[in-house]
PDB file of C-alpha atoms in Angstrom:
ATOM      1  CA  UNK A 149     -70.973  46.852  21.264  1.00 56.00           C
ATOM      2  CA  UNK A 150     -68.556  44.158  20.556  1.00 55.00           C
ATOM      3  CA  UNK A 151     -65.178  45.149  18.472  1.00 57.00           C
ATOM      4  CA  UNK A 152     -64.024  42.408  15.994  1.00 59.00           C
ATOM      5  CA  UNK A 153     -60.158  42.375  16.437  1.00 57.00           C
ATOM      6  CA  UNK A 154     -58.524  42.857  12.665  1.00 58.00           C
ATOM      7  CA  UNK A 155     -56.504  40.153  10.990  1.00 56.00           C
ATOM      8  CA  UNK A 156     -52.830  40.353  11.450  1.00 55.00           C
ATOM      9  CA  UNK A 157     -52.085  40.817   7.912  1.00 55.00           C
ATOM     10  CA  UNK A 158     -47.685  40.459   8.862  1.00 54.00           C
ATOM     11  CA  UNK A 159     -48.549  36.875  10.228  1.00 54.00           C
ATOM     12  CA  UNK A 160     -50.099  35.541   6.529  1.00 65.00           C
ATOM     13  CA  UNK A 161     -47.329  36.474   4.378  1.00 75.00           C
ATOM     14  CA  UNK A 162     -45.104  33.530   3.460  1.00 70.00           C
ATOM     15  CA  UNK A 163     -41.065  35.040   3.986  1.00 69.00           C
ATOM     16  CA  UNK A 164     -42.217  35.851   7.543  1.00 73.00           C
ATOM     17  CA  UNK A 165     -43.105  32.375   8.374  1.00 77.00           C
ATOM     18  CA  UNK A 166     -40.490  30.474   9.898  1.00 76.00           C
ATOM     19  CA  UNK A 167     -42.292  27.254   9.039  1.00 81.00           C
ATOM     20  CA  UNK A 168     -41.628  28.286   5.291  1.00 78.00           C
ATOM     21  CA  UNK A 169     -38.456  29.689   5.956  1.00 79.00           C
ATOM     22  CA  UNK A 170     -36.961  26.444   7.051  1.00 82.00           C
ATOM     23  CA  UNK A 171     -38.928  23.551   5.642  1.00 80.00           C
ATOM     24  CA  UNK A 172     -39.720  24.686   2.487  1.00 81.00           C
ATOM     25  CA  UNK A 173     -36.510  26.737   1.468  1.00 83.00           C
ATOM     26  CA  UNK A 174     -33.838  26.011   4.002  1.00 83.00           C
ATOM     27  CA  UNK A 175     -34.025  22.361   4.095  1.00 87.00           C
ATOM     28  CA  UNK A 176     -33.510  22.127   0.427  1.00 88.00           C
ATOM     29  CA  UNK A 177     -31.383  25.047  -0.249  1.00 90.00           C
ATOM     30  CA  UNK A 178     -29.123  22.795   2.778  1.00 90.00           C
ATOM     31  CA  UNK A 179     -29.100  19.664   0.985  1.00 91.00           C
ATOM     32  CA  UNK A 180     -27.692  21.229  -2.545  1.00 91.00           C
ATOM     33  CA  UNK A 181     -25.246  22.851  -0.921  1.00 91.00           C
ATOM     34  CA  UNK A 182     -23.764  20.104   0.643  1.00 91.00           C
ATOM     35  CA  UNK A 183     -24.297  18.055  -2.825  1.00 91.00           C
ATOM     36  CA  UNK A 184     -22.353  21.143  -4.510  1.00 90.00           C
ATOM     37  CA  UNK A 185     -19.552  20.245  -1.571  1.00 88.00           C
ATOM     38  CA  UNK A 186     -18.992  16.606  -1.717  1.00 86.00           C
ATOM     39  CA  UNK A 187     -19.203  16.561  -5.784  1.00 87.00           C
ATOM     40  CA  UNK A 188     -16.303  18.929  -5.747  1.00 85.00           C
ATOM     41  CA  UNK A 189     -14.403  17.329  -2.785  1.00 80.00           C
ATOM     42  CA  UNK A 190     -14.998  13.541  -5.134  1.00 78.00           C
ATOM     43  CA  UNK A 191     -13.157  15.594  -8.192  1.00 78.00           C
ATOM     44  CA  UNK A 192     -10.232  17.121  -6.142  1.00 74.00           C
ATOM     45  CA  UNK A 193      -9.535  14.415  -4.047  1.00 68.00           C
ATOM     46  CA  UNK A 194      -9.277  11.330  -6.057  1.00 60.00           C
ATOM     47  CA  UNK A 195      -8.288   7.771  -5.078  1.00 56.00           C
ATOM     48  CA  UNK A 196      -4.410   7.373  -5.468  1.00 55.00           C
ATOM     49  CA  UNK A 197      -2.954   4.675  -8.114  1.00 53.00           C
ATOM     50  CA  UNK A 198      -1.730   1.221  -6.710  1.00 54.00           C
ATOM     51  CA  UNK A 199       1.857   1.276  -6.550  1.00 60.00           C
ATOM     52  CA  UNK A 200       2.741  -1.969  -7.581  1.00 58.00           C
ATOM     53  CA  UNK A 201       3.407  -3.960 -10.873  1.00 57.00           C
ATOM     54  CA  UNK A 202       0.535  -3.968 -12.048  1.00 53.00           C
ATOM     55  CA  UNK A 203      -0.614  -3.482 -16.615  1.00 49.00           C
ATOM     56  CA  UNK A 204      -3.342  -3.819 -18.375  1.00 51.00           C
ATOM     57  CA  UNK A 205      -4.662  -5.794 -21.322  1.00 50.00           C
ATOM     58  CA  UNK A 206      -7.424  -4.107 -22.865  1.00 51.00           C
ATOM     59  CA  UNK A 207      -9.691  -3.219 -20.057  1.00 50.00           C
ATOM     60  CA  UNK A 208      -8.407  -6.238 -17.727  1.00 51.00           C
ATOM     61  CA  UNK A 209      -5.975  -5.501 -15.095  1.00 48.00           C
ATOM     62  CA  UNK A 210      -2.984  -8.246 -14.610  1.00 52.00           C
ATOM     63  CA  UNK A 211      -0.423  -8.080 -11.818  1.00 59.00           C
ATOM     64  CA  UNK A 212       3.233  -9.150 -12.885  1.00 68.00           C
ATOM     65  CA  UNK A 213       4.908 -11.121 -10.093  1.00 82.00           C
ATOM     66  CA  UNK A 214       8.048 -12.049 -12.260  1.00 87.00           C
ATOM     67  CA  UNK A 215      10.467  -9.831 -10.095  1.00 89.00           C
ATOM     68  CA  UNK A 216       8.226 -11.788  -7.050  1.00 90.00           C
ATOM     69  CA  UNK A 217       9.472 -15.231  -8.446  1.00 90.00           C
ATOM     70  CA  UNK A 218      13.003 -14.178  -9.945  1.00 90.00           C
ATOM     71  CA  UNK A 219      13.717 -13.247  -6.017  1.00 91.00           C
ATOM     72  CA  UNK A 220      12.349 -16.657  -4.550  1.00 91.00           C
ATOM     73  CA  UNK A 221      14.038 -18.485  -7.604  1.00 91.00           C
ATOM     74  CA  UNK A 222      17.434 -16.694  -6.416  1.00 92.00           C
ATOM     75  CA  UNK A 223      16.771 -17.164  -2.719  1.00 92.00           C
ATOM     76  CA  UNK A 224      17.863 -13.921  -2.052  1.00 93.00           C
ATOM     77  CA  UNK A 225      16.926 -12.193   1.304  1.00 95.00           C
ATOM     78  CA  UNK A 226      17.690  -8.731   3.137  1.00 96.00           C
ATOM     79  CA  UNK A 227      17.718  -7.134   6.497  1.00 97.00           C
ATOM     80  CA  UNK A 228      16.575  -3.518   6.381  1.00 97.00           C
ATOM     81  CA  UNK A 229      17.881  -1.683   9.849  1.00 96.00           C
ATOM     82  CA  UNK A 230      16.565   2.162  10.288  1.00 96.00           C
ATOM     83  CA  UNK A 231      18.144   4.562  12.809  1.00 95.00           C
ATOM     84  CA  UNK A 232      16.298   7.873  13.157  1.00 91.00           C
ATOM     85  CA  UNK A 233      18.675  10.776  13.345  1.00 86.00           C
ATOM     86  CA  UNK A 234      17.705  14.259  13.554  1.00 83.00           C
ATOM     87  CA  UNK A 235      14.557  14.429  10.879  1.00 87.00           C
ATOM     88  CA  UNK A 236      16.237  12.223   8.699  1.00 93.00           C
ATOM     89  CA  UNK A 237      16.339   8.069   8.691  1.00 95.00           C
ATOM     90  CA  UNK A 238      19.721   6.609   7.990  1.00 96.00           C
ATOM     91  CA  UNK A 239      18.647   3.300   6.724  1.00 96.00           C
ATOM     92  CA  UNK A 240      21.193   0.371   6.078  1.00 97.00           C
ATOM     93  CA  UNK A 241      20.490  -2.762   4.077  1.00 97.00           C
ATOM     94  CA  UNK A 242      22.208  -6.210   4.085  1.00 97.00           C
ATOM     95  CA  UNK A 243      21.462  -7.986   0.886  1.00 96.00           C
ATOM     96  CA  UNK A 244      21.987 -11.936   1.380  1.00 96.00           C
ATOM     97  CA  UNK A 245      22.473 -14.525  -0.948  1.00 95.00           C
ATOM     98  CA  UNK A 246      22.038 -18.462  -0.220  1.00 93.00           C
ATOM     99  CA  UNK A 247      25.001 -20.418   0.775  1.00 93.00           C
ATOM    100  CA  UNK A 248      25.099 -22.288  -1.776  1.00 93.00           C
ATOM    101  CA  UNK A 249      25.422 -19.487  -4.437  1.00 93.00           C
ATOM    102  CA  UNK A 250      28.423 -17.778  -2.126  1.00 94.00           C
ATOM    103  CA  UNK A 251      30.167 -21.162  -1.831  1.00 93.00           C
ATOM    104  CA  UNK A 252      30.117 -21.259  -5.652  1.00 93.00           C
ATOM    105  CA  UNK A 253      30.137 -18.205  -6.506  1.00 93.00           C
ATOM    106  CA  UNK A 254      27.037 -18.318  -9.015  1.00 93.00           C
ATOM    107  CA  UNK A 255      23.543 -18.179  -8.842  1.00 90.00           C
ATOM    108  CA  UNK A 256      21.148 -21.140  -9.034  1.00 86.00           C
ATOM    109  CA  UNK A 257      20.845 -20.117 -12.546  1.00 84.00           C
ATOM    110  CA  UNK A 258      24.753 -20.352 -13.799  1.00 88.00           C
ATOM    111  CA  UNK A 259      25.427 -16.859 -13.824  1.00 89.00           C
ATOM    112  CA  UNK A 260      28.246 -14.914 -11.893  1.00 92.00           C
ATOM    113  CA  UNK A 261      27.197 -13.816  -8.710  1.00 92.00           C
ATOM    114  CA  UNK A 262      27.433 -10.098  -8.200  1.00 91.00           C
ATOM    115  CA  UNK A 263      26.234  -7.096  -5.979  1.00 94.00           C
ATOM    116  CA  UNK A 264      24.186  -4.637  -7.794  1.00 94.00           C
ATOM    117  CA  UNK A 265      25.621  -1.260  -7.377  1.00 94.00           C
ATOM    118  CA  UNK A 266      22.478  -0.007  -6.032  1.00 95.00           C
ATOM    119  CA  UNK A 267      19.277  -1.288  -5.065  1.00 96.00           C
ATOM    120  CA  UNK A 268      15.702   1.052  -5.163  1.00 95.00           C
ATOM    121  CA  UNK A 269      13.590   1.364  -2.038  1.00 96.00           C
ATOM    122  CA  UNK A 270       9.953   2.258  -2.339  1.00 94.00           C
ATOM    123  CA  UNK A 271       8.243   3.239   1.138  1.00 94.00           C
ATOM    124  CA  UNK A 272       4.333   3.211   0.423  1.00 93.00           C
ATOM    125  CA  UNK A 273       1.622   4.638   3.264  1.00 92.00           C
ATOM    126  CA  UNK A 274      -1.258   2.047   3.435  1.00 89.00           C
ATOM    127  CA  UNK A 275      -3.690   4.792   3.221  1.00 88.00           C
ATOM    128  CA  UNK A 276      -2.109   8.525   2.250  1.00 89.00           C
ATOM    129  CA  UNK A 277       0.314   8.815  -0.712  1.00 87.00           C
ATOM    130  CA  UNK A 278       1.287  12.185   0.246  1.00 89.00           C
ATOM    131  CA  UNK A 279       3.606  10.108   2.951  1.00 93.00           C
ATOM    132  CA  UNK A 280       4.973   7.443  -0.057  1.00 93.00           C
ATOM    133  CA  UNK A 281       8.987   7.633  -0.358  1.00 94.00           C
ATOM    134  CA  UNK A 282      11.605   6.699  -3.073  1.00 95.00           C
ATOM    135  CA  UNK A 283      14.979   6.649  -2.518  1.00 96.00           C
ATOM    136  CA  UNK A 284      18.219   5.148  -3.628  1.00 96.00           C
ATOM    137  CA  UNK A 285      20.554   2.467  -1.509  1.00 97.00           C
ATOM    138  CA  UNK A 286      24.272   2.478  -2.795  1.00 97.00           C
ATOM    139  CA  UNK A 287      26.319  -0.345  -2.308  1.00 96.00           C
ATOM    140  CA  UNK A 288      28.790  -0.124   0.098  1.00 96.00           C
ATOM    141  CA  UNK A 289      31.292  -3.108   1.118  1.00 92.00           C
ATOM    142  CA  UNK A 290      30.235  -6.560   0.793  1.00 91.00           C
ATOM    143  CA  UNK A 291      26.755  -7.034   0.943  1.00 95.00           C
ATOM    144  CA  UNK A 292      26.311  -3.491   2.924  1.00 97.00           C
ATOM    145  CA  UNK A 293      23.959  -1.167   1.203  1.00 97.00           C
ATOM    146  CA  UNK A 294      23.378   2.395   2.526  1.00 97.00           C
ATOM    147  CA  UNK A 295      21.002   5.086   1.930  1.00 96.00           C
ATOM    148  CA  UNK A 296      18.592   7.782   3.918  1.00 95.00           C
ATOM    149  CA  UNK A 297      15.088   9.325   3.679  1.00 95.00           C
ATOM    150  CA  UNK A 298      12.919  11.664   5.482  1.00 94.00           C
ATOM    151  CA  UNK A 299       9.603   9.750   6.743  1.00 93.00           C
ATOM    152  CA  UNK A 300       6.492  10.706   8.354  1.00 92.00           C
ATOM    153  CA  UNK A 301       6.982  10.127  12.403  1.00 90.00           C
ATOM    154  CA  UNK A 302       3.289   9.245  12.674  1.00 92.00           C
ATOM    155  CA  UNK A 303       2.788   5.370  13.531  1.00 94.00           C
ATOM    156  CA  UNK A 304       1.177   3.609  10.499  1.00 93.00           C
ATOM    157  CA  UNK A 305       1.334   0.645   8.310  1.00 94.00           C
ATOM    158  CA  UNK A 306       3.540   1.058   5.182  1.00 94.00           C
ATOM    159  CA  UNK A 307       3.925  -0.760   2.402  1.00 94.00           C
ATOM    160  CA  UNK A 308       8.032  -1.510   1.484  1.00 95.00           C
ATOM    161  CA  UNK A 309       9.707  -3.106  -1.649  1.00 94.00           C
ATOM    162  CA  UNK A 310      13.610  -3.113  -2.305  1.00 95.00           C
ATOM    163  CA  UNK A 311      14.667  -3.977  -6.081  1.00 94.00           C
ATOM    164  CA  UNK A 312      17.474  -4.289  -8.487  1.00 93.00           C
ATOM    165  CA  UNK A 313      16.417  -2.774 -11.597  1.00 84.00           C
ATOM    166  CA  UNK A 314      19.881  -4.446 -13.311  1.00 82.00           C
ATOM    167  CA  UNK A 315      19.376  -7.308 -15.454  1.00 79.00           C
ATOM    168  CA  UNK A 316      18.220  -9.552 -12.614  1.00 85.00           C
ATOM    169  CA  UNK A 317      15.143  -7.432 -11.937  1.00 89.00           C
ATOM    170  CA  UNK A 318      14.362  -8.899  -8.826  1.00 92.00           C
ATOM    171  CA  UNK A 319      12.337  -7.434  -5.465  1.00 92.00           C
ATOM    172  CA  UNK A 320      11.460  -8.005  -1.997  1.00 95.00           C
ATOM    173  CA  UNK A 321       8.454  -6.872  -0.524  1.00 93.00           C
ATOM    174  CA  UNK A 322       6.984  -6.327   2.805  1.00 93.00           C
ATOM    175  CA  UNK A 323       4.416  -4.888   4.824  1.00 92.00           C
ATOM    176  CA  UNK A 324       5.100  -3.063   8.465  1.00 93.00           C
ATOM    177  CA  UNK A 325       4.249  -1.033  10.984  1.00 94.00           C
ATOM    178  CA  UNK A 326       6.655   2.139  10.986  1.00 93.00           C
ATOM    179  CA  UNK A 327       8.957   3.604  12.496  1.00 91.00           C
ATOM    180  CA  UNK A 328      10.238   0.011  13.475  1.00 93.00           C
ATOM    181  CA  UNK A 329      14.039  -0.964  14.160  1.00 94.00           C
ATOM    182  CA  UNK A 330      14.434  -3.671  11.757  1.00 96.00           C
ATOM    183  CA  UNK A 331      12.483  -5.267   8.591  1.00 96.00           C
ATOM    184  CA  UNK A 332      13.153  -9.169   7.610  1.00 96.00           C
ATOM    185  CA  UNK A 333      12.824  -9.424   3.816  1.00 95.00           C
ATOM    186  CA  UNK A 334      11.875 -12.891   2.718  1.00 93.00           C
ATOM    187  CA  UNK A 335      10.906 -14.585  -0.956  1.00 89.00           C
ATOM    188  CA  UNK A 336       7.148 -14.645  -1.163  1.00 84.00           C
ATOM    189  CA  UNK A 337       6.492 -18.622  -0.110  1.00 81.00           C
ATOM    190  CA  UNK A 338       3.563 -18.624  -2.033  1.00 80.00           C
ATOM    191  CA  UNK A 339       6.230 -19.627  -5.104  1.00 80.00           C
ATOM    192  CA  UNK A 340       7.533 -22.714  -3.292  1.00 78.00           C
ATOM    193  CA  UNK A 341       6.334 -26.174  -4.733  1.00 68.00           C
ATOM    194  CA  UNK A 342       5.858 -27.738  -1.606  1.00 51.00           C
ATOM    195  CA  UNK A 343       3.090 -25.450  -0.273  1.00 52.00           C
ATOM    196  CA  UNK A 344       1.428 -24.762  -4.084  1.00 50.00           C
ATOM    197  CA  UNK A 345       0.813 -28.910  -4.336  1.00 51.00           C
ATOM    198  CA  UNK A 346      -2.745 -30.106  -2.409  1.00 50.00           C
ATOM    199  CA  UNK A 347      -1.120 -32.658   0.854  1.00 53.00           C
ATOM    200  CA  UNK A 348      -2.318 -36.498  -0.541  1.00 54.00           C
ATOM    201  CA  UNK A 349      -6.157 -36.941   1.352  1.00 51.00           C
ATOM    202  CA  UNK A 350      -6.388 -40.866  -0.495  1.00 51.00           C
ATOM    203  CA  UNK A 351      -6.077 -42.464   2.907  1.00 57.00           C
ATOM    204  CA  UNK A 352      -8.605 -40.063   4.861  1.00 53.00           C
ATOM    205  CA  UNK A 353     -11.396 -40.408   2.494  1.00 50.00           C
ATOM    206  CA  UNK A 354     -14.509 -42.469   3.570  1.00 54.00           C
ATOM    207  CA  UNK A 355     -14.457 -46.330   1.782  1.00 52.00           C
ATOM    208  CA  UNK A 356     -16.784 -46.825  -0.267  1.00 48.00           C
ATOM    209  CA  UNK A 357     -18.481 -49.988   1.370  1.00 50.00           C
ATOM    210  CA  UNK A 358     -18.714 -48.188   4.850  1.00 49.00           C
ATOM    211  CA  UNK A 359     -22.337 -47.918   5.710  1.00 47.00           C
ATOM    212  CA  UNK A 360     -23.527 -44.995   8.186  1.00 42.00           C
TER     213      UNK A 360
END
């Protein structure tokens, strides 16, 4: 007499099957989870506003480089030295003026020459504004300005600008790799004439009556 072995009635329903289980409700369950995650993570952490002069005009964006071309107009110039002490940065400036302008006592423009009495240093990570500094430089004697701020120790690339924000609303900008010893601050040379004007290519071009 042969026995017919009963179904396994536990192996046909559908919560026990592992095949179920993970295709058909883990694998999506998964993926809107992880949507949930990343369309919460988009809302808190949100792309951080340039920090430079830039406005707007209706929905265009413009970038004003008249403190840019008020600096190169000037000629001025500027040495930034940093010495690290304890956690904070003593940093020193020397603001310099063409010879010209000291020998006379004016600047290119007519007026008086003068030292602000304090100049405005913005520090600006390249990628994390959570590391961005402001801080004050007061004048000291001459063209000495002094002033300190607590920066990230972390190598990186920052972003720096030092302005007047007097009448002559003038700045310097420059781009390094911190911490670094000292920063050269230099007009923008994308203002001078010289280098704006295409070089004279008359004499290079092909003549007309050359056959190839």
């Amino acid at each position: 007499m042969k026995i017919t072995p009963k179904p396994n009635k536990q192996a046909n329903i559908w919560y026990k099957n592992y095949m179920v289980l993970i295709f058909v409700i883990g694998l999506p369950v998964l993926v809107v989870v992880v949507c949930i995650f990343f369309i919460i993570y988009s809302i808190k952490i949100q792309d951080s506003t340039v920090r430079d002069d830039w406005y707007m005009d209706g929905k265009t964006l413009y970038q004003d480089a008249s403190r840019d071309k008020l600096s190169h107009d000037l000629g001025i110039s500027g040495i930034m030295r940093l010495t690290q002490e304890d956690q904070m940065t003593r940093v020193r400036f020397e603001l310099n003026y063409p010879a010209q302008s000291l020998a006379t006592q004016t600047f290119s423009d007519g007026t008086p020459l003068t030292y602000p009495k304090s100049l405005s240093v913005r520090i600006s990570h390249a990628t994390d504004n959570d590391k961005d500094r402001d801080f004050i430089m007061t004048h000291q004697t001459d063209n000495s300005y002094a002033g300190e701020v607590k920066l990230d120790p972390t190598p990186a690339k920052y972003y720096l600008q030092v302005s007047n924000d007097d009448d002559k609303n003038w700045r310097l900008v420059q781009h390094e790799n911190l911490p670094k010893q000292n920063i050269a601050f230099v007009p923008l040379a994308s203002f001078d004439e010289e280098r704006s004007a295409l070089p004279d290519q008359r004499d290079r071009r092909p003549s007309a009556d050359k056959s190839f």
